[in-house]
XYZ file of C-alpha atoms in Angstrom:
717
model
C 14.899 184.031 -91.162
C 17.957 185.964 -91.359
C 17.771 189.394 -92.895
C 21.362 190.530 -93.973
C 22.662 194.043 -93.043
C 25.550 196.576 -92.365
C 25.899 198.431 -89.825
C 28.199 202.256 -89.315
C 27.809 204.253 -86.701
C 28.685 207.783 -87.217
C 30.481 210.146 -84.988
C 27.660 211.991 -83.832
C 26.160 208.469 -82.626
C 23.270 208.208 -85.814
C 23.225 204.356 -85.909
C 23.135 203.526 -89.672
C 21.562 200.158 -90.185
C 21.811 198.792 -94.536
C 19.804 195.954 -95.680
C 20.405 195.622 -99.646
C 18.314 193.999 -101.907
C 18.449 194.586 -105.406
C 15.347 192.574 -106.647
C 13.259 195.588 -107.001
C 14.204 199.015 -107.839
C 12.917 200.429 -104.761
C 14.161 201.913 -101.608
C 12.965 201.785 -97.985
C 14.062 204.615 -95.386
C 13.187 204.447 -91.610
C 14.364 206.851 -88.948
C 13.260 204.982 -85.398
C 13.779 207.859 -82.290
C 14.208 206.433 -79.120
C 11.508 208.291 -77.801
C 8.022 207.687 -77.037
C 5.068 208.623 -74.281
C 7.082 207.061 -71.864
C 9.254 209.930 -71.950
C 7.268 212.483 -71.307
C 6.254 214.531 -68.514
C 3.493 213.167 -66.794
C 1.943 217.074 -67.065
C 2.825 217.028 -70.612
C 1.026 214.176 -71.981
C 0.897 213.493 -75.801
C 4.163 215.567 -76.176
C 5.645 212.080 -78.408
C 2.619 212.259 -80.581
C 2.276 215.630 -81.210
C 5.739 215.709 -82.388
C 4.971 212.973 -85.017
C 2.816 215.263 -86.242
C 4.839 218.279 -86.081
C 7.618 216.695 -88.055
C 5.212 216.794 -90.961
C 5.075 220.928 -91.247
C 8.398 221.981 -92.411
C 11.902 222.309 -91.598
C 14.672 225.420 -92.428
C 14.846 224.148 -95.719
C 11.889 222.601 -97.020
C 8.337 224.480 -96.871
C 5.419 223.335 -95.068
C 3.505 220.646 -96.978
C 6.635 219.749 -99.321
C 7.514 216.751 -97.411
C 4.682 214.967 -98.522
C 4.635 216.395 -101.809
C 8.137 216.010 -102.825
C 7.913 212.113 -101.229
C 4.166 211.687 -103.482
C 5.118 213.396 -106.836
C 8.376 211.165 -106.506
C 6.112 208.358 -106.378
C 6.032 206.906 -102.813
C 4.236 206.473 -99.785
C 5.378 207.607 -96.259
C 3.851 208.306 -92.619
C 4.880 208.062 -89.063
C 3.725 206.668 -85.936
C 4.186 206.910 -82.113
C 4.191 204.597 -79.319
C 4.894 204.391 -75.935
C 8.657 203.574 -76.748
C 9.609 205.142 -79.950
C 8.934 207.127 -82.601
C 9.622 206.275 -86.439
C 9.047 208.254 -89.994
C 9.365 206.120 -92.797
C 9.179 206.552 -96.394
C 8.817 203.678 -99.621
C 10.039 204.643 -102.880
C 11.651 204.741 -106.169
C 15.421 203.475 -105.561
C 16.639 206.693 -107.953
C 15.031 208.515 -105.352
C 17.417 207.553 -102.142
C 18.685 210.713 -101.909
C 15.670 213.070 -101.519
C 14.662 210.843 -98.635
C 17.551 210.777 -96.641
C 17.631 215.197 -97.724
C 14.385 215.438 -96.189
C 14.665 213.039 -92.924
C 17.723 215.066 -91.824
C 16.810 218.484 -92.550
C 14.203 217.727 -89.936
C 16.212 216.414 -87.645
C 18.638 218.656 -87.324
C 16.419 222.219 -88.487
C 13.025 221.686 -87.328
C 12.984 224.404 -85.138
C 13.998 227.357 -87.247
C 10.530 226.960 -89.393
C 8.720 226.223 -86.059
C 5.900 228.417 -85.646
C 2.825 229.442 -83.136
C 0.928 228.915 -86.267
C 1.825 225.485 -86.924
C 1.952 224.408 -83.154
C -1.782 225.898 -83.050
C -3.052 223.684 -86.127
C -1.735 220.333 -85.263
C -3.130 220.757 -81.730
C -6.449 221.058 -82.981
C -5.570 218.266 -85.621
C -4.255 216.123 -82.637
C -7.359 216.737 -80.357
C -9.664 216.308 -83.372
C -7.661 212.929 -83.794
C -8.324 212.134 -79.933
C -12.167 212.735 -80.292
C -12.451 211.046 -83.015
C -10.119 207.487 -81.646
C -11.581 207.883 -77.838
C -14.612 210.025 -76.950
C -16.430 209.083 -80.640
C -15.672 205.954 -80.884
C -17.580 202.853 -78.976
C -15.692 201.367 -76.004
C -12.997 204.358 -77.049
C -12.524 205.160 -73.237
C -11.811 201.810 -72.028
C -7.656 201.239 -72.968
C -7.110 204.867 -71.550
C -9.134 203.976 -68.368
C -7.729 200.424 -67.769
C -3.794 201.743 -68.179
C -4.877 204.219 -65.323
C -6.000 201.389 -63.349
C -3.104 198.831 -64.392
C -0.389 201.280 -63.558
C 0.313 203.603 -60.951
C -0.284 207.644 -62.123
C 3.707 207.741 -61.579
C 4.319 204.981 -63.976
C 4.862 206.284 -67.777
C 2.748 204.121 -69.472
C -0.390 204.663 -67.328
C -1.642 207.852 -69.910
C -2.350 206.551 -73.802
C 0.185 207.897 -76.288
C -2.394 210.595 -77.434
C -2.414 212.454 -74.349
C -4.947 214.799 -72.471
C -6.866 217.834 -74.140
C -5.786 219.437 -71.301
C -1.949 219.184 -71.974
C -2.053 219.440 -75.404
C -4.018 222.675 -75.085
C -1.189 223.493 -72.477
C 1.486 222.896 -74.906
C 3.772 226.152 -75.888
C 6.810 226.537 -78.197
C 9.274 226.447 -75.359
C 8.308 223.127 -74.395
C 8.213 221.764 -77.812
C 11.813 223.395 -78.418
C 12.994 221.722 -74.899
C 11.416 218.257 -76.100
C 12.992 218.520 -79.660
C 16.261 219.379 -78.407
C 16.262 216.660 -75.621
C 15.104 213.646 -77.568
C 15.613 214.391 -81.617
C 19.074 214.289 -82.214
C 21.552 211.851 -83.872
C 22.777 209.829 -80.507
C 19.057 208.722 -79.676
C 18.069 207.570 -83.297
C 18.433 204.669 -85.854
C 18.438 204.995 -89.643
C 17.773 202.013 -91.613
C 17.924 202.115 -95.599
C 16.598 199.070 -97.358
C 16.270 197.963 -100.984
C 17.551 198.774 -104.013
C 21.604 200.794 -103.516
C 24.631 201.307 -104.129
C 26.093 200.487 -100.737
C 28.727 203.071 -100.588
C 26.918 206.100 -102.474
C 24.067 205.569 -99.842
C 26.905 205.835 -97.087
C 28.234 208.871 -99.210
C 24.609 210.683 -99.350
C 24.252 209.459 -95.532
C 27.627 211.218 -94.170
C 26.600 214.316 -96.431
C 22.877 214.758 -94.839
C 23.216 213.543 -91.295
C 26.945 213.664 -90.441
C 27.413 217.243 -89.968
C 24.615 217.080 -87.277
C 25.517 217.896 -83.649
C 25.157 214.936 -81.125
C 22.771 215.478 -78.721
C 22.745 215.158 -74.946
C 23.763 212.020 -73.686
C 20.569 209.676 -72.899
C 20.642 206.613 -70.604
C 18.546 203.396 -71.917
C 15.182 203.382 -69.884
C 14.947 200.949 -66.587
C 12.237 198.006 -66.968
C 9.618 199.236 -64.016
C 6.920 196.266 -63.824
C 3.193 196.942 -62.731
C 3.759 195.706 -59.631
C -0.365 195.531 -59.496
C -0.601 194.584 -55.768
C -4.433 194.049 -55.518
C -7.443 193.297 -58.235
C -9.303 196.454 -59.356
C -12.921 196.899 -60.794
C -14.224 199.662 -62.696
C -17.577 200.792 -64.629
C -17.615 203.241 -67.561
C -21.165 203.912 -68.883
C -20.894 204.593 -72.479
C -22.520 205.482 -75.694
C -23.054 201.687 -76.685
C -25.641 198.989 -76.911
C -23.617 195.707 -76.012
C -21.607 195.739 -72.662
C -17.953 194.754 -72.974
C -15.554 192.992 -70.359
C -11.989 193.811 -70.125
C -9.405 192.164 -68.374
C -6.042 192.704 -68.058
C -3.069 191.263 -66.063
C 0.627 192.394 -65.823
C 3.177 190.346 -67.332
C 6.690 191.406 -68.321
C 8.627 193.810 -70.397
C 10.150 192.936 -73.773
C 12.890 190.384 -74.441
C 12.310 188.665 -71.031
C 12.666 185.087 -70.458
C 8.889 184.470 -70.011
C 8.009 186.638 -72.954
C 7.628 184.172 -75.534
C 5.874 181.865 -73.087
C 3.443 184.288 -72.533
C 2.955 185.140 -76.389
C 2.318 181.346 -77.294
C 0.241 181.233 -74.113
C -2.215 183.998 -75.650
C -2.453 182.494 -79.019
C -3.640 178.710 -77.216
C -6.236 180.742 -75.176
C -7.651 183.512 -78.172
C -5.607 183.294 -81.088
C -8.723 181.689 -83.266
C -11.531 179.597 -83.262
C -10.029 176.603 -82.204
C -8.064 178.309 -79.356
C -9.589 177.833 -75.900
C -11.521 181.011 -75.137
C -13.556 181.322 -79.027
C -14.117 177.595 -78.984
C -15.925 177.484 -75.617
C -17.241 180.731 -75.777
C -18.350 181.672 -79.444
C -18.834 178.026 -80.686
C -19.733 175.472 -77.854
C -21.707 177.660 -75.206
C -22.524 180.447 -77.039
C -21.984 183.280 -74.177
C -19.907 186.234 -76.273
C -20.255 187.842 -79.288
C -16.745 188.485 -79.559
C -13.419 187.505 -78.056
C -10.009 189.021 -78.678
C -6.871 188.967 -76.612
C -3.168 190.560 -76.705
C -0.051 189.756 -74.849
C 2.080 192.952 -75.410
C 5.760 192.984 -73.601
C 6.787 196.470 -74.391
C 10.210 198.197 -73.128
C 8.951 199.045 -69.472
C 6.796 196.664 -68.478
C 3.899 194.277 -70.180
C 0.480 193.002 -70.084
C -2.031 190.725 -71.032
C -5.346 191.727 -72.090
C -8.634 190.205 -72.907
C -11.576 191.657 -74.534
C -14.774 189.699 -74.755
C -18.486 190.807 -75.142
C -21.779 188.844 -74.501
C -24.295 187.151 -76.832
C -27.737 188.336 -76.244
C -28.352 188.737 -72.188
C -25.665 186.976 -70.826
C -24.166 188.660 -67.780
C -20.654 189.687 -67.905
C -19.851 188.234 -64.943
C -20.744 184.886 -66.294
C -18.292 185.326 -69.118
C -15.822 186.413 -66.269
C -16.023 183.622 -64.230
C -15.857 181.154 -67.061
C -12.669 182.801 -68.036
C -11.195 182.314 -65.245
C -12.484 178.425 -65.419
C -11.010 177.813 -68.571
C -7.645 179.312 -67.328
C -8.084 176.566 -64.435
C -8.478 173.856 -66.639
C -5.911 174.560 -68.992
C -3.355 174.785 -66.184
C -4.593 171.407 -65.367
C -4.762 169.644 -68.168
C -2.077 171.778 -70.650
C -2.193 171.050 -74.468
C -0.469 168.265 -76.257
C 2.710 168.502 -77.679
C 1.851 168.374 -81.465
C -0.854 171.072 -80.613
C 1.889 173.097 -79.310
C 3.982 172.652 -82.340
C 0.844 173.734 -84.836
C 0.912 177.011 -82.799
C 4.506 177.516 -83.356
C 3.954 176.610 -87.359
C 1.379 179.115 -87.018
C 3.731 181.714 -85.405
C 6.606 180.762 -87.961
C 4.102 181.260 -90.958
C 3.670 184.821 -89.273
C 7.219 185.685 -89.055
C 7.880 184.776 -92.404
C 4.898 186.612 -94.188
C 6.120 189.624 -91.952
C 9.247 189.681 -94.130
C 7.908 189.378 -97.511
C 8.698 193.238 -98.440
C 11.454 195.262 -98.182
C 9.815 197.585 -96.039
C 8.857 195.491 -93.439
C 12.453 194.033 -93.502
C 14.125 197.226 -93.058
C 11.046 198.267 -90.156
C 12.312 195.046 -88.707
C 15.854 196.028 -88.476
C 15.485 199.229 -87.415
C 12.983 197.942 -84.290
C 16.055 195.886 -82.863
C 18.596 198.593 -83.384
C 16.380 200.995 -81.597
C 15.732 198.969 -78.391
C 18.539 196.446 -78.221
C 21.582 198.398 -80.065
C 21.469 194.865 -82.204
C 19.527 194.618 -85.466
C 20.279 190.623 -85.863
C 17.462 189.633 -83.259
C 15.174 188.073 -86.309
C 16.321 184.359 -85.940
C 16.961 184.303 -82.203
C 13.612 185.967 -81.713
C 12.022 182.643 -83.432
C 14.182 180.279 -81.884
C 13.264 181.403 -78.596
C 9.882 180.978 -79.209
C 10.358 177.566 -80.847
C 12.327 176.577 -77.508
C 8.838 176.770 -75.908
C 7.324 173.976 -73.768
C 3.919 172.897 -72.555
C 5.056 172.988 -68.826
C 6.315 176.795 -70.006
C 2.557 177.694 -70.887
C 1.502 176.251 -67.803
C 3.906 177.587 -65.458
C 3.470 181.119 -67.227
C -0.303 180.564 -66.777
C -0.035 180.146 -63.069
C 2.484 182.728 -62.407
C 0.936 185.749 -64.091
C -2.741 184.800 -64.796
C -4.361 182.000 -62.591
C -5.574 183.849 -59.703
C -3.143 186.713 -59.869
C -4.147 190.010 -59.243
C -5.655 191.911 -62.576
C -7.807 195.011 -63.823
C -11.793 193.906 -64.056
C -13.651 197.173 -66.479
C -17.006 196.660 -67.619
C -18.151 199.071 -70.198
C -21.828 199.037 -70.579
C -24.743 200.819 -72.008
C -25.370 204.278 -69.971
C -27.764 204.048 -67.096
C -27.515 200.129 -67.198
C -24.696 200.266 -64.257
C -26.605 196.916 -63.390
C -24.911 194.692 -66.607
C -21.755 195.264 -65.307
C -19.449 192.312 -63.751
C -19.899 192.228 -60.035
C -17.588 193.709 -57.229
C -15.309 191.097 -56.469
C -12.966 189.251 -57.671
C 32.300 202.744 -83.431
C 35.373 204.059 -85.499
C 35.469 208.361 -85.027
C 35.788 209.865 -88.783
C 36.899 213.019 -89.925
C 33.529 215.142 -89.702
C 32.383 215.737 -92.973
C 31.931 219.510 -94.977
C 28.065 220.752 -93.989
C 26.004 220.285 -97.652
C 24.100 223.078 -99.087
C 20.762 222.135 -98.026
C 19.021 224.932 -99.677
C 19.016 222.693 -102.921
C 16.712 220.141 -103.133
C 18.443 217.077 -104.748
C 17.917 215.961 -108.130
C 16.528 212.309 -108.457
C 19.314 209.583 -109.805
C 18.380 208.196 -113.247
C 14.797 206.415 -113.325
C 15.230 203.159 -112.738
C 13.587 200.064 -115.309
C 10.515 198.635 -114.257
C 11.023 195.355 -113.916
C 7.731 193.208 -114.203
C 7.771 189.884 -112.589
C 7.472 187.231 -114.585
C 3.953 185.412 -114.945
C 2.517 182.615 -116.650
C -1.179 181.327 -117.576
C -2.319 178.013 -117.961
C -5.596 176.455 -118.939
C -5.536 172.980 -118.740
C -8.325 171.384 -120.361
C -10.579 173.773 -119.783
C -10.576 173.192 -116.407
C -10.256 175.872 -113.469
C -7.707 178.449 -115.031
C -4.226 179.042 -113.288
C -1.986 182.187 -112.898
C 1.315 181.938 -111.439
C 4.697 184.021 -110.928
C 8.098 182.729 -109.313
C 8.529 184.226 -105.443
C 11.878 182.753 -104.236
C 13.212 185.539 -101.458
C 10.987 183.470 -98.542
C 9.801 179.842 -98.049
C 6.477 180.999 -98.401
C 3.398 180.802 -100.990
C 0.435 182.663 -101.563
C -2.790 181.162 -103.084
C -5.536 183.244 -104.509
C -8.800 181.661 -105.623
C -11.028 184.008 -107.138
C -14.970 183.114 -107.430
C -17.259 184.965 -109.178
C -19.910 184.793 -106.126
C -20.017 188.622 -105.080
C -23.020 190.565 -104.031
C -24.077 191.709 -107.588
C -25.474 187.998 -107.656
C -27.662 188.394 -104.786
C -31.023 188.112 -105.313
C -33.457 190.614 -104.777
C -34.105 191.193 -100.776
C -31.011 188.479 -99.984
C -28.108 191.306 -99.272
C -25.590 189.845 -97.360
C -26.271 186.585 -98.950
C -22.862 186.566 -100.330
C -20.873 187.717 -96.896
C -23.062 184.998 -95.051
C -21.372 182.231 -97.823
C -17.946 183.426 -96.740
C -18.354 182.862 -93.268
C -19.995 179.570 -93.655
C -17.146 178.415 -96.088
C -14.604 178.930 -92.631
C -17.126 176.860 -90.792
C -15.173 173.649 -92.203
C -15.379 170.656 -94.411
C -17.605 167.419 -94.794
C -14.584 165.770 -92.244
C -13.342 168.602 -90.514
C -14.929 171.126 -88.007
C -14.668 174.545 -87.955
C -12.180 173.805 -84.918
C -10.733 171.239 -86.698
C -9.849 173.030 -89.567
C -7.655 175.874 -87.602
C -5.789 173.221 -86.183
C -4.839 172.321 -89.578
C -4.225 175.356 -90.989
C -1.813 176.184 -88.032
C -0.164 172.659 -88.748
C 0.567 174.065 -91.928
C 1.811 177.442 -90.785
C -0.636 179.262 -92.700
C -3.178 182.157 -92.767
C -6.734 181.556 -94.234
C -8.907 184.068 -95.272
C -12.247 184.733 -97.313
C -13.562 188.257 -98.715
C -16.572 189.112 -100.070
C -16.753 191.848 -102.804
C -18.887 193.336 -105.117
C -17.889 191.008 -107.869
C -16.114 187.989 -106.173
C -15.532 186.166 -103.368
C -11.678 185.658 -102.605
C -10.307 182.971 -100.708
C -6.708 183.590 -99.883
C -4.387 181.165 -98.396
C -0.392 181.637 -97.529
C 1.377 178.727 -96.075
C 5.196 177.620 -95.928
C 6.231 176.226 -98.689
C 6.861 172.484 -97.367
C 3.470 172.059 -96.351
C 2.175 173.140 -99.563
C 0.697 169.830 -101.068
C -1.572 169.648 -98.169
C -2.744 173.132 -98.177
C -3.749 172.408 -102.164
C -5.652 169.381 -100.651
C -7.187 171.381 -98.172
C -8.810 174.584 -100.573
C -10.486 171.407 -102.423
C -12.066 170.561 -99.464
C -13.193 173.963 -98.553
C -14.643 174.786 -101.727
C -16.081 171.388 -103.158
C -16.842 170.208 -99.788
C -18.221 172.621 -97.259
C -18.986 171.694 -93.938
C -22.213 174.183 -94.619
C -23.761 173.085 -91.081
C -27.347 174.307 -89.862
C -25.955 174.897 -86.380
C -23.029 177.132 -87.162
C -25.496 178.996 -89.980
C -27.641 180.255 -87.109
C -24.958 180.923 -84.696
C -23.267 183.407 -87.220
C -26.532 184.729 -88.346
C -27.401 185.602 -84.611
C -24.141 187.184 -84.696
C -24.051 189.151 -88.012
C -27.670 190.630 -86.711
C -26.177 191.593 -83.073
C -23.427 193.493 -85.834
C -26.567 195.394 -87.512
C -28.211 196.307 -84.470
C -25.082 198.066 -83.223
C -24.170 199.484 -86.077
C -25.985 202.735 -84.821
C -23.236 203.136 -82.074
C -20.639 204.017 -84.646
C -21.403 207.413 -86.230
C -18.811 206.572 -88.657
C -20.960 203.955 -90.062
C -23.920 205.731 -89.473
C -22.701 208.283 -92.154
C -21.091 205.647 -94.617
C -24.760 203.796 -94.640
C -26.569 207.035 -95.187
C -24.223 208.019 -97.233
C -24.843 205.025 -99.878
C -28.287 205.309 -99.841
C -28.046 208.760 -100.612
C -25.822 208.538 -103.511
C -27.736 204.722 -104.898
C -31.096 204.793 -103.508
C -32.926 201.267 -103.032
C -30.644 199.422 -105.167
C -28.028 197.103 -104.271
C -25.343 199.593 -103.668
C -27.613 201.403 -101.533
C -27.716 199.005 -99.259
C -25.063 197.931 -96.284
C -22.716 194.757 -98.077
C -23.834 193.154 -94.610
C -27.350 193.253 -95.177
C -30.182 194.529 -93.158
C -31.872 193.078 -90.570
C -35.030 191.752 -92.388
C -32.946 190.508 -95.164
C -30.264 188.346 -93.228
C -32.729 187.624 -90.696
C -34.953 185.783 -93.620
C -31.590 183.864 -94.841
C -31.363 180.207 -94.639
C -28.773 177.520 -94.733
C -30.195 176.588 -97.605
C -29.689 179.862 -99.291
C -26.507 179.453 -98.909
C -26.116 176.145 -100.375
C -28.069 177.480 -103.692
C -26.103 180.407 -103.712
C -22.570 178.329 -103.426
C -23.506 175.044 -105.251
C -25.299 175.634 -108.777
C -25.356 172.257 -110.679
C -23.054 170.223 -108.289
C -20.080 172.887 -108.811
C -19.035 176.452 -107.465
C -19.375 179.228 -110.415
C -16.497 180.508 -112.479
C -13.163 181.237 -110.782
C -9.770 181.346 -111.452
C -6.595 180.349 -109.149
C -3.687 182.320 -108.712
C -0.018 181.256 -107.387
C 2.528 183.322 -105.749
C 5.554 181.501 -104.749
C 9.072 179.355 -105.248
C 9.239 176.559 -108.105
C 9.081 175.961 -111.809
C 6.385 176.756 -113.507
C 5.875 172.752 -114.640
C 6.144 171.592 -111.029
C 3.729 173.634 -109.825
C 1.080 172.991 -112.524
C 1.754 169.396 -111.553
C 1.545 169.960 -107.649
C -1.792 172.264 -108.220
C -2.975 169.323 -110.651
C -5.677 167.827 -107.720
C -7.144 170.990 -107.306
C -7.450 172.206 -110.833
C -8.874 168.503 -111.930
C -11.435 167.990 -108.889
C -12.690 171.690 -109.566
C -13.582 170.295 -113.067
C -14.852 172.651 -115.747
C -16.096 176.155 -113.583
C -19.691 176.837 -114.533
C -20.337 180.492 -116.298
C -21.983 183.008 -114.065
C -23.902 184.972 -117.251
C -23.995 188.942 -117.099
C -24.186 191.368 -114.202
C -27.774 192.213 -113.749
C -28.141 196.178 -113.286
C -27.482 196.808 -109.805
C -27.527 200.394 -109.721
C -30.617 201.833 -112.030
C -30.905 204.917 -109.408
C -29.549 208.616 -110.449
C -29.689 211.111 -107.919
C -30.086 214.484 -109.089
C -28.989 217.730 -108.275
C -26.472 218.945 -105.275
C -28.320 217.661 -101.966
C -27.634 218.396 -98.547
C -28.395 215.580 -95.251
C -28.046 216.073 -91.525
C -28.265 213.282 -89.539
C -28.743 213.654 -85.498
C -26.619 211.326 -83.697
C -27.879 212.437 -80.144
C -24.497 212.688 -77.579
C -21.993 212.131 -80.518
C -18.776 214.649 -79.363
C -17.659 214.919 -82.726
C -19.099 215.213 -86.813
C -18.805 213.100 -89.260
C -19.063 214.423 -92.960
C -19.165 212.789 -96.077
C -19.035 215.183 -99.392
C -19.296 213.025 -102.735
C -20.879 212.098 -105.761
C -21.699 209.550 -108.416
C -18.481 208.075 -109.859
C -18.011 205.920 -113.476
C -17.950 201.987 -113.195
C -14.188 200.469 -113.598
C -14.809 199.440 -116.859
C -15.606 203.163 -117.856
C -12.311 204.521 -120.124
C -12.103 207.261 -117.705
C -11.869 205.079 -114.707
C -7.964 205.385 -114.312
C -7.471 208.831 -115.525
C -9.766 209.729 -112.523
C -7.901 207.498 -110.233
C -5.040 209.448 -111.406
């Protein structure tokens, strides 16, 4: 789990972290500023996020729009994000363009204000306000989080408002406010620059000193002190919104980042609601069918933390009943605890997530920058993993008692307008000589283009069995398997739309020997993630696991595919949940727009109907339809298997042989039917009325060419 790095601190306080990985000709550059919405004036909320937008509007030596243009023309990707504690900006691009990224990032760190104009501020103010409308006012349940923050924290607490801020404060932002905010926080001594990938160390540091070393140090900035939420009494609140299904939100104050109890709280959240095997999901969704969805988030941030639970009822179940059952389940957990073996499964699951988070140079560079920003020490990956590995079952019981069981919390009910009766009831470094200032008016030229290095790929079709393709990946002890099966929606019978997605969902419901919860427990024990996607052409099964568990994982994939559970009760439960999803699509303006747009482009053909299906098509499906769709002649349809991970080709083929042999010779599916004979004529304008929606959704476009057409890739370019 150790990420190799070197750290250098410049004279002006900029902390530079270097992570060398020469395996691929790419570099990632991350700049973390230790400022988020928690450092705003309460009367000027939203400034940190507004600033994220402003930094893409050009600087003294980079014209407006050129930051995006230059990175994209160089073959790179870029973005920025803001949360309550930090703002970051990042690029990943070919390694010969590293100097370009450093020039761009340094110019907006040191020379943003000369290019700032009222016109740019007004433009980005409107962009941010529209983003707020889209993400909050125009989204079902969008105001829940903002309201809950105001209840969980006192108005003086920096976490009591959302990162996006309020419309009033965004409107009030002036150029003087922007200048003051930039001068205070966007300085080298409040920033971390992390570079990862294929670069020469000395050359990279020469560029860093050239572009960043001449920037002046800003005012001294003290590290913030944690401010726990300190909720003294429980609070209850009701929101009436444009939704069809009520939602219950519970929030308890917990602990800030790197608190000794944070690992136990993280694992407790997994035990309660990480997947269908977890306590809340198993009881509320599967066994008692009280809820159509339940999610949990334990979030420890720099100043404080919270554990959040969101649940939506199934059918006519009351929110109060779900709330009471959640309280009972927490009490039951405190009473019975968790077995040592099951806790190890959850630790393996988390270890697998950690390992997969280190797969790319961008994610590793980001992680080093993150740890350095908040702790001044990039070398915390192993320690973070280790402290979670040290958690005991008794630790989980202790934190459940200390932070959840009977403790003050927020209970927020979001209900349809005029349906307040549905709410939960009202109860309960070494100094160096300063470098010479560079000529910033000249954009750096790229270094010679790096040679593209394609990974080695091997293919096998052993004895006419399941085709196998693989490529070596030895950076991490991690294996990825992908099984692609020709059973996408192209192959659905007329009137059976939604069948491929239902089949994908049913494949996650267990095997002949494992129930759905037992399957999840087995995956947790492998440190694995498993997902099934259904698109137009394929059902794709993806499994990622720790290398040491590959043999068990291969057997599990075989059982899922060749001995699926396909239980009638599971099918009927999922069918009910999917029908609820279809009924509530009209709550979401973006999905209404997508559905109507598809119908206008493709008519009554297969492409004109939502992939989820319609109420009529989904309601008519039976478990026999799923079995017939999946099993034809006793075998699944045409398929291929891909392997990415450590090991020699011969050894991998031998390890996968049991699955290849069990599968046998795949059955050919035959030609794909003509799924879209409909051709729209002429330009048309259509309006869809969504009463009360605070924002419009626009879709503009036309039919394109199929993927096999000679013009498909030129059009993509």
